[in-house]
Short mmCIF file of C-alpha atoms in Angstrom, two decimals:
data_model
loop_
_atom_site.label_atom_id
_atom_site.label_comp_id
_atom_site.label_asym_id
_atom_site.label_seq_id
_atom_site.Cartn_x
_atom_site.Cartn_y
_atom_site.Cartn_z
CA MET A 28 -1.70 -4.56 -10.24
CA GLU A 29 -1.10 -3.95 -13.95
CA ALA A 30 -0.25 -0.30 -13.29
CA MET A 31 2.40 -1.36 -10.80
CA LYS A 32 3.88 -3.98 -13.13
CA SER A 33 4.08 -1.45 -15.95
CA GLU A 34 6.06 0.82 -13.61
CA GLY A 35 8.51 -2.00 -12.95
CA LEU A 36 7.35 -3.04 -9.48
CA GLY A 37 7.45 -6.70 -8.53
CA LEU A 38 5.06 -8.37 -6.13
CA ILE A 39 6.62 -9.70 -2.93
CA CYS A 40 3.45 -10.44 -0.96
CA ARG A 41 -0.30 -9.84 -1.10
CA ASN A 42 -2.57 -9.38 1.94
CA TYR A 43 0.11 -9.76 4.62
CA ARG A 44 -1.76 -10.19 7.92
CA ILE A 45 -0.80 -10.25 11.55
CA ARG A 46 -2.91 -9.59 14.63
CA GLN A 47 -1.95 -5.89 14.65
CA GLY A 48 -2.93 -5.21 11.03
CA GLU A 49 -2.77 -6.00 7.35
CA ILE A 50 -0.89 -4.64 4.34
CA ASP A 51 -2.62 -5.04 0.98
CA LEU A 52 0.48 -5.27 -1.21
CA ILE A 53 4.19 -5.49 -0.55
CA LEU A 54 6.20 -4.71 -3.66
CA GLN A 55 9.76 -4.20 -4.77
CA ASP A 56 10.67 -1.02 -6.66
CA ARG A 57 14.32 -1.42 -7.62
CA SER A 58 16.03 -1.58 -4.22
CA GLU A 59 13.05 -0.20 -2.24
CA VAL A 60 10.40 -2.18 -0.42
CA VAL A 61 6.98 -0.62 -1.01
CA PHE A 62 4.13 -1.18 1.45
CA MET A 63 0.96 -0.30 -0.42
CA GLU A 64 -2.51 0.35 0.90
CA VAL A 65 -5.29 0.09 -1.70
CA ARG A 66 -8.46 2.11 -1.11
CA TYR A 67 -11.67 2.24 -3.15
CA ARG A 68 -14.57 4.65 -2.98
CA ALA A 69 -17.42 4.59 -5.49
CA SER A 70 -18.17 8.21 -4.63
CA GLU A 71 -16.10 11.03 -3.19
CA ARG A 72 -19.20 12.40 -1.48
CA PHE A 73 -17.73 11.61 1.93
CA GLY A 74 -14.09 12.15 0.97
CA ARG A 75 -11.41 10.76 -1.27
CA PRO A 76 -10.24 7.16 -0.80
CA GLU A 77 -6.84 8.16 0.59
CA GLU A 78 -8.52 10.34 3.23
CA THR A 79 -9.85 7.20 4.91
CA ILE A 80 -6.36 6.34 6.16
CA ASN A 81 -6.32 7.96 9.58
CA ALA A 82 -3.50 8.17 12.13
CA ALA A 83 -4.49 4.89 13.81
CA LYS A 84 -4.45 3.06 10.47
CA ARG A 85 -1.01 4.51 9.64
CA ILE A 86 0.32 3.27 12.98
CA ARG A 87 -1.07 -0.24 12.31
CA LEU A 88 0.47 -0.23 8.82
CA LYS A 89 3.87 0.79 10.19
CA ARG A 90 3.77 -1.88 12.91
CA THR A 91 2.77 -4.52 10.38
CA ALA A 92 5.59 -3.42 8.07
CA GLU A 93 8.07 -3.64 10.95
CA HIS A 94 6.89 -7.19 11.64
CA PHE A 95 7.23 -8.12 7.98
CA LEU A 96 10.79 -6.80 7.89
CA THR A 97 11.79 -8.69 11.04
CA THR A 98 10.55 -11.93 9.51
CA HIS A 99 12.09 -11.25 6.07
CA ARG A 100 15.66 -10.48 7.06
CA ASN A 101 16.86 -10.26 3.45
CA LEU A 102 14.70 -7.12 3.01
CA ARG A 103 15.13 -5.32 6.32
CA ASP A 104 18.16 -3.23 5.32
CA ARG A 105 16.51 -1.86 2.20
CA PRO A 106 14.88 1.55 2.03
CA CYS A 107 11.11 1.43 2.48
CA ARG A 108 8.17 3.63 1.64
CA PHE A 109 4.40 3.63 2.10
CA ASP A 110 2.26 4.22 -0.98
CA VAL A 111 -1.50 4.53 -1.38
CA PHE A 112 -3.27 3.34 -4.52
CA ALA A 113 -6.61 5.17 -4.48
CA VAL A 114 -9.42 4.05 -6.75
CA SER A 115 -12.62 6.04 -7.16
CA GLY A 116 -15.57 6.15 -9.52
CA SER A 117 -17.54 3.30 -11.00
CA LYS A 118 -16.11 -0.13 -11.66
CA GLU A 119 -16.74 0.47 -15.36
CA LYS A 120 -14.78 3.76 -15.37
CA PRO A 121 -12.43 3.74 -12.39
CA VAL A 122 -10.10 6.63 -11.66
CA PHE A 123 -6.68 5.69 -10.28
CA ASP A 124 -4.44 7.88 -8.15
CA TRP A 125 -1.10 6.46 -7.03
CA LEU A 126 0.36 8.41 -4.11
CA ARG A 127 4.01 7.52 -3.65
CA ASN A 128 5.55 8.18 -0.23
CA ALA A 129 2.07 8.94 1.08
CA PHE A 130 3.18 8.95 4.74
#
């Protein structure tokens, strides 16, 4: 979260859940609403963290974002994007990769 704050993003909501899915973080970046998925992998042996977001997960994220926007009318006319914050490596020496406009 510190990396996002240092980039000027403000937290709107954390762990937004509905029956169809969940969004880890919903942030504001100037006028944009950012729906962020956070992924962690201790090892990249079976792929990078961002590679775990398949087509079905993207559909669930988009449906959940649509629901959020219908219930937060003050945000629904703003531009939106989907970011992925990928974390890999050990907890002592994590490696961060922030993919803006990931999908």
